């Protein structure tokens, strides 16, 4: 599927399994973070929406205002971090490289890269919207 040109109806009909849709204050800024720090790719990026790909995975971003009629918007905390309680794990992203890019971009590091007992080397990086992104790879 060409995520740059697919229309909304066709895109929606193609989705299967579990999907992620993150509400963010600023879609282009979040795309910049995801591309710069985590090597993802944004498609059809507007002020209100973007399709994001990571390897063979796809998810969406929506600006808060697009949810004005949705009850979920009322549950967002007034004070960040809004993403507390969820880890978005990226098993194909080197944590050392991601942290170096995050530091160069002035992005907060919650936890430096470390080998964990569960077999992964991982780090925790916090985006401006309060989501904890966890680049990980097998220890070794």
Coordinates of N, CA and C in Angstrom, one line a residue:
X1 N 0.8 -1.2 0.0 CA 0.0 0.0 0.0 C 0.9 1.2 0.0
X2 N 0.5 2.2 -0.8 CA 1.2 3.5 -0.8 C 0.6 4.4 0.2
X3 N 1.3 4.5 1.4 CA 0.7 5.3 2.4 C 0.7 6.8 2.1
X4 N 1.5 7.3 1.2 CA 1.5 8.7 0.8 C 0.2 9.1 0.0
X5 N -0.4 8.1 -0.7 CA -1.5 8.4 -1.6 C -2.8 7.8 -1.2
X6 N -2.8 6.8 -0.3 CA -4.0 6.0 0.0 C -5.1 7.0 0.5
X7 N -6.3 6.8 0.1 CA -7.4 7.6 0.7 C -7.8 7.1 2.0
X8 N -8.5 7.9 2.8 CA -8.9 7.5 4.2 C -9.8 6.3 4.2
X9 N -10.7 6.1 3.3 CA -11.6 5.0 3.3 C -10.8 3.7 3.1
X10 N -10.0 3.7 2.1 CA -9.2 2.5 1.7 C -8.2 2.2 2.9
X11 N -7.6 3.2 3.4 CA -6.7 3.0 4.6 C -7.4 2.3 5.7
X12 N -8.5 2.9 6.1 CA -9.3 2.4 7.2 C -9.7 0.9 7.0
X13 N -10.2 0.6 5.8 CA -10.6 -0.8 5.5 C -9.5 -1.8 5.5
X14 N -8.2 -1.3 5.4 CA -7.1 -2.2 5.3 C -6.6 -2.6 6.7
X15 N -6.9 -1.9 7.7 CA -6.4 -2.1 9.1 C -6.9 -3.4 9.7
X16 N -6.0 -4.1 10.3 CA -6.3 -5.4 10.9 C -5.5 -5.5 12.2
X17 N -5.9 -6.5 13.0 CA -5.2 -6.8 14.3 C -5.3 -5.7 15.3
X18 N -4.3 -5.3 16.0 CA -4.3 -4.3 17.0 C -3.7 -3.0 16.3
X19 N -4.4 -1.9 16.6 CA -4.0 -0.6 16.1 C -3.6 0.4 17.2
X20 N -2.7 1.3 16.9 CA -2.4 2.3 17.8 C -2.7 3.7 17.1
X21 N -3.4 4.5 17.8 CA -3.6 5.9 17.4 C -3.3 6.8 18.6
X22 N -2.2 7.6 18.4 CA -1.8 8.5 19.5 C -2.4 9.9 19.3
X23 N -3.0 10.4 20.3 CA -3.4 11.8 20.3 C -2.2 12.7 20.7
X24 N -1.9 13.7 19.9 CA -0.8 14.6 20.2 C -1.2 16.0 20.0
X25 N -0.4 16.9 20.7 CA -0.7 18.3 20.6 C -0.3 18.9 19.2
X26 N 0.8 18.3 18.6 CA 1.4 18.9 17.4 C 1.9 17.7 16.5
X27 N 1.1 17.4 15.5 CA 1.4 16.2 14.7 C 2.8 16.4 14.0
X28 N 3.1 17.5 13.3 CA 4.4 17.6 12.6 C 5.5 17.5 13.6
X29 N 5.4 18.1 14.8 CA 6.5 18.0 15.8 C 6.7 16.5 16.2
X30 N 5.6 15.8 16.4 CA 5.8 14.4 16.8 C 6.4 13.6 15.7
X31 N 6.0 13.9 14.5 CA 6.7 13.2 13.3 C 8.1 13.5 13.3
X32 N 8.5 14.7 13.5 CA 9.9 15.1 13.5 C 10.7 14.3 14.5
X33 N 10.1 14.1 15.7 CA 10.7 13.3 16.8 C 10.9 11.9 16.3
X34 N 9.8 11.3 15.8 CA 9.7 9.9 15.5 C 10.7 9.6 14.3
X35 N 10.8 10.5 13.4 CA 11.8 10.3 12.3 C 13.2 10.5 12.7
X36 N 13.5 11.6 13.4 CA 14.8 11.9 13.8 C 15.4 11.0 14.8
X37 N 14.7 10.7 15.8 CA 15.2 9.9 17.0 C 15.0 8.4 16.7
X38 N 13.9 8.0 16.2 CA 13.5 6.5 16.2 C 13.5 5.9 14.8
X39 N 13.8 6.7 13.7 CA 13.9 6.2 12.4 C 12.6 5.8 11.7
X40 N 11.5 6.3 12.2 CA 10.2 6.0 11.6 C 10.0 6.9 10.4
X41 N 8.9 6.7 9.7 CA 8.5 7.4 8.6 C 7.1 7.9 8.7
X42 N 6.9 9.2 8.5 CA 5.6 9.8 8.5 C 5.0 9.9 7.1
X43 N 3.8 9.7 6.9 CA 3.1 9.8 5.6 C 1.8 10.6 5.7
X44 N 1.5 11.4 4.7 CA 0.4 12.3 4.6 C 0.3 13.2 5.9
X45 N 1.4 13.7 6.3 CA 1.5 14.5 7.5 C 0.8 15.9 7.3
X46 N -0.1 16.1 8.1 CA -0.8 17.4 8.1 C -0.8 17.9 9.6
X47 N -1.4 19.1 9.8 CA -1.5 19.6 11.2 C -2.4 18.7 12.1
X48 N -3.3 17.9 11.4 CA -4.3 17.1 12.1 C -4.0 15.6 12.2
X49 N -3.2 15.1 11.2 CA -3.2 13.6 11.1 C -1.9 13.2 10.4
X50 N -1.4 12.0 10.7 CA -0.3 11.3 10.0 C -0.4 9.8 10.1
X51 N 0.0 9.2 9.1 CA 0.2 7.7 9.1 C 1.7 7.5 9.4
X52 N 2.0 6.6 10.3 CA 3.4 6.4 10.6 C 3.7 4.9 10.4
X53 N 4.9 4.7 9.8 CA 5.4 3.3 9.6 C 6.7 3.1 10.3
X54 N 6.8 1.9 10.9 CA 8.0 1.4 11.6 C 8.1 0.0 11.1
X55 N 9.1 -0.3 10.3 CA 9.3 -1.6 9.7 C 8.0 -2.0 9.0
X56 N 7.4 -3.1 9.3 CA 6.2 -3.6 8.7 C 4.9 -3.1 9.5
X57 N 5.1 -2.3 10.5 CA 4.0 -1.9 11.3 C 3.5 -0.5 10.9
X58 N 2.2 -0.2 11.1 CA 1.6 1.1 10.8 C 0.8 1.5 12.0
X59 N 0.8 2.8 12.3 CA -0.1 3.4 13.3 C -0.4 4.8 12.9
X60 N -1.2 5.5 13.7 CA -1.7 6.8 13.3 C -1.4 7.8 14.4
X61 N -1.3 9.1 14.0 CA -1.3 10.2 15.0 C -2.5 11.1 14.6
X62 N -3.2 11.6 15.6 CA -4.2 12.6 15.4 C -4.0 13.8 16.4
X63 N -4.2 15.0 15.9 CA -4.1 16.2 16.8 C -5.3 16.2 17.7
X64 N -5.1 16.7 18.9 CA -6.1 16.7 20.0 C -7.4 17.2 19.4
X65 N -7.4 18.3 18.7 CA -8.6 19.0 18.2 C -9.4 18.1 17.3
X66 N -8.9 17.1 16.7 CA -9.7 16.3 15.8 C -10.6 15.4 16.6
X67 N -10.4 15.3 17.9 CA -11.2 14.5 18.8 C -12.2 15.3 19.6
X68 N -12.5 16.5 19.1 CA -13.4 17.5 19.8 C -14.7 16.8 20.2
X69 N -15.2 16.0 19.3 CA -16.5 15.3 19.5 C -16.4 13.9 20.2
X70 N -15.2 13.5 20.5 CA -14.9 12.2 21.0 C -14.7 12.3 22.6
X71 N -15.4 11.5 23.3 CA -15.3 11.6 24.8 C -13.8 11.3 25.3
X72 N -13.0 10.7 24.5 CA -11.6 10.4 24.9 C -10.8 11.7 25.2
X73 N -11.1 12.7 24.4 CA -10.4 14.0 24.6 C -10.5 14.5 26.0
X74 N -11.7 14.4 26.6 CA -11.9 14.9 28.0 C -11.2 14.1 29.0
X75 N -10.6 13.0 28.7 CA -9.8 12.2 29.7 C -8.4 12.5 29.7
X76 N -7.9 13.3 28.7 CA -6.5 13.7 28.6 C -6.1 14.6 29.8
X77 N -5.0 14.3 30.5 CA -4.7 15.2 31.6 C -4.3 16.6 31.1
X78 N -4.6 17.6 31.9 CA -4.2 19.0 31.6 C -2.7 19.2 31.7
X79 N -2.1 18.4 32.6 CA -0.7 18.6 32.8 C 0.0 17.3 32.3
X80 N 1.0 17.5 31.5 CA 1.8 16.3 31.0 C 2.5 15.6 32.1
X81 N 2.9 14.4 32.0 CA 2.9 13.6 30.8 C 1.5 12.9 30.6
X82 N 1.0 13.0 29.4 CA -0.3 12.4 29.1 C -0.1 10.9 28.8
X83 N 1.0 10.4 28.4 CA 1.2 9.0 28.0 C 1.6 8.1 29.1
X84 N 1.6 8.6 30.4 CA 2.0 7.8 31.5 C 1.2 6.5 31.6
X85 N 1.9 5.4 31.8 CA 1.2 4.1 31.9 C 1.3 3.3 30.6
X86 N 1.9 3.8 29.6 CA 2.1 3.0 28.4 C 3.5 3.1 27.9
X87 N 4.1 2.0 27.5 CA 5.4 1.9 26.9 C 5.2 1.5 25.5
X88 N 5.8 2.2 24.6 CA 5.7 1.9 23.2 C 7.1 1.3 22.8
X89 N 7.1 -0.1 22.7 CA 8.3 -0.8 22.6 C 8.7 -1.0 21.1
X90 N 9.9 -0.7 20.8 CA 10.4 -0.8 19.4 C 11.6 -1.8 19.4
X91 N 11.2 -3.0 19.0 CA 12.2 -4.1 19.2 C 13.2 -4.1 18.1
X92 N 13.1 -3.3 17.1 CA 14.1 -3.3 16.0 C 14.9 -2.0 15.9
X93 N 15.0 -1.3 17.1 CA 15.7 0.0 17.1 C 16.8 -0.1 18.1
X94 N 18.0 0.2 17.7 CA 19.2 0.2 18.6 C 19.0 1.3 19.7
X95 N 19.0 0.9 21.0 CA 18.8 1.9 22.0 C 19.9 2.9 22.1
X96 N 21.1 2.4 21.9 CA 22.3 3.3 22.0 C 22.3 4.4 21.0
X97 N 21.9 4.0 19.7 CA 21.9 5.0 18.6 C 20.7 5.9 18.8
X98 N 19.5 5.4 19.3 CA 18.4 6.2 19.5 C 18.6 7.3 20.6
X99 N 19.3 6.9 21.6 CA 19.6 7.8 22.7 C 20.6 8.9 22.2
X100 N 21.5 8.5 21.5 CA 22.5 9.5 20.9 C 21.7 10.5 20.1
X101 N 20.8 10.1 19.2 CA 20.1 11.0 18.4 C 19.1 11.9 19.3
X102 N 18.5 11.3 20.3 CA 17.6 12.0 21.2 C 18.4 13.1 21.9
X103 N 19.6 12.7 22.5 CA 20.4 13.7 23.2 C 20.8 14.9 22.3
X104 N 21.2 14.5 21.0 CA 21.5 15.6 20.0 C 20.4 16.5 19.7
X105 N 19.1 16.0 19.8 CA 17.9 16.7 19.5 C 17.3 17.4 20.8
X106 N 18.0 17.2 22.0 CA 17.5 17.7 23.2 C 16.3 17.1 23.8
X107 N 16.1 15.8 23.4 CA 14.9 15.0 23.9 C 15.2 14.4 25.2
X108 N 14.3 14.4 26.2 CA 14.6 13.8 27.5 C 14.8 12.3 27.4
X109 N 15.8 11.8 28.1 CA 16.0 10.4 28.3 C 15.6 10.0 29.7
X110 N 14.6 9.1 29.8 CA 14.1 8.7 31.1 C 15.1 7.6 31.7
X111 N 15.6 6.8 30.8 CA 16.5 5.7 31.3 C 17.5 5.5 30.2
X112 N 18.8 5.5 30.5 CA 19.9 5.3 29.6 C 19.9 3.8 29.1
X113 N 20.5 3.5 28.0 CA 20.5 2.2 27.5 C 21.2 1.2 28.6
X114 N 20.5 0.1 28.8 CA 21.0 -0.9 29.7 C 20.6 -2.3 29.3
X115 N 21.4 -3.2 29.7 CA 21.1 -4.6 29.5 C 20.1 -5.0 30.6
X116 N 19.0 -5.7 30.3 CA 18.0 -6.1 31.2 C 18.0 -7.6 31.4
X117 N 17.5 -8.1 32.5 CA 17.4 -9.5 32.7 C 16.5 -10.3 31.8
X118 N 15.6 -9.6 31.1 CA 14.6 -10.2 30.2 C 15.2 -10.4 28.8
X119 N 16.5 -10.2 28.6 CA 17.1 -10.5 27.4 C 17.3 -9.4 26.4
X120 N 16.9 -8.2 26.8 CA 16.9 -7.0 25.9 C 17.9 -5.9 26.4
X121 N 18.5 -5.2 25.5 CA 19.1 -3.9 25.9 C 18.1 -2.9 25.4
X122 N 17.8 -2.0 26.3 CA 16.7 -1.0 26.1 C 17.0 0.3 26.7
X123 N 16.3 1.3 26.3 CA 16.3 2.7 26.9 C 14.9 3.2 26.9
X124 N 14.7 4.3 27.7 CA 13.4 4.9 27.7 C 13.6 6.4 27.3
X125 N 12.9 6.8 26.2 CA 12.9 8.2 25.7 C 11.5 8.8 25.8
X126 N 11.4 10.0 26.3 CA 10.1 10.6 26.5 C 9.9 11.7 25.4
X127 N 8.9 11.6 24.6 CA 8.5 12.6 23.6 C 7.8 13.7 24.3
X128 N 7.6 14.8 23.6 CA 6.9 16.0 24.1 C 5.5 15.7 24.6
X129 N 4.9 14.7 24.0 CA 3.5 14.4 24.4 C 3.5 13.4 25.6
X130 N 4.6 13.1 26.2 CA 4.6 12.2 27.4 C 4.6 10.8 27.2
X131 N 4.8 10.3 25.9 CA 4.8 8.9 25.6 C 6.2 8.3 25.8
X132 N 6.3 7.2 26.5 CA 7.6 6.6 26.7 C 7.9 5.6 25.5
X133 N 8.9 6.0 24.7 CA 9.3 5.1 23.6 C 10.5 4.3 24.1
X134 N 10.5 3.0 23.8 CA 11.5 2.1 24.4 C 12.2 1.4 23.2
X135 N 13.2 2.0 22.7 CA 14.0 1.3 21.6 C 14.7 0.1 22.3
X136 N 14.7 -1.1 21.7 CA 15.2 -2.3 22.3 C 15.8 -3.2 21.2
X137 N 16.8 -4.0 21.7 CA 17.3 -5.0 20.8 C 17.8 -6.2 21.7
X138 N 18.0 -7.4 21.2 CA 18.5 -8.4 22.0 C 19.9 -8.1 22.6
X139 N 20.1 -8.5 23.8 CA 21.4 -8.3 24.4 C 22.4 -9.1 23.6
X140 N 23.7 -8.6 23.6 CA 24.6 -9.4 23.0 C 25.8 -8.8 22.7

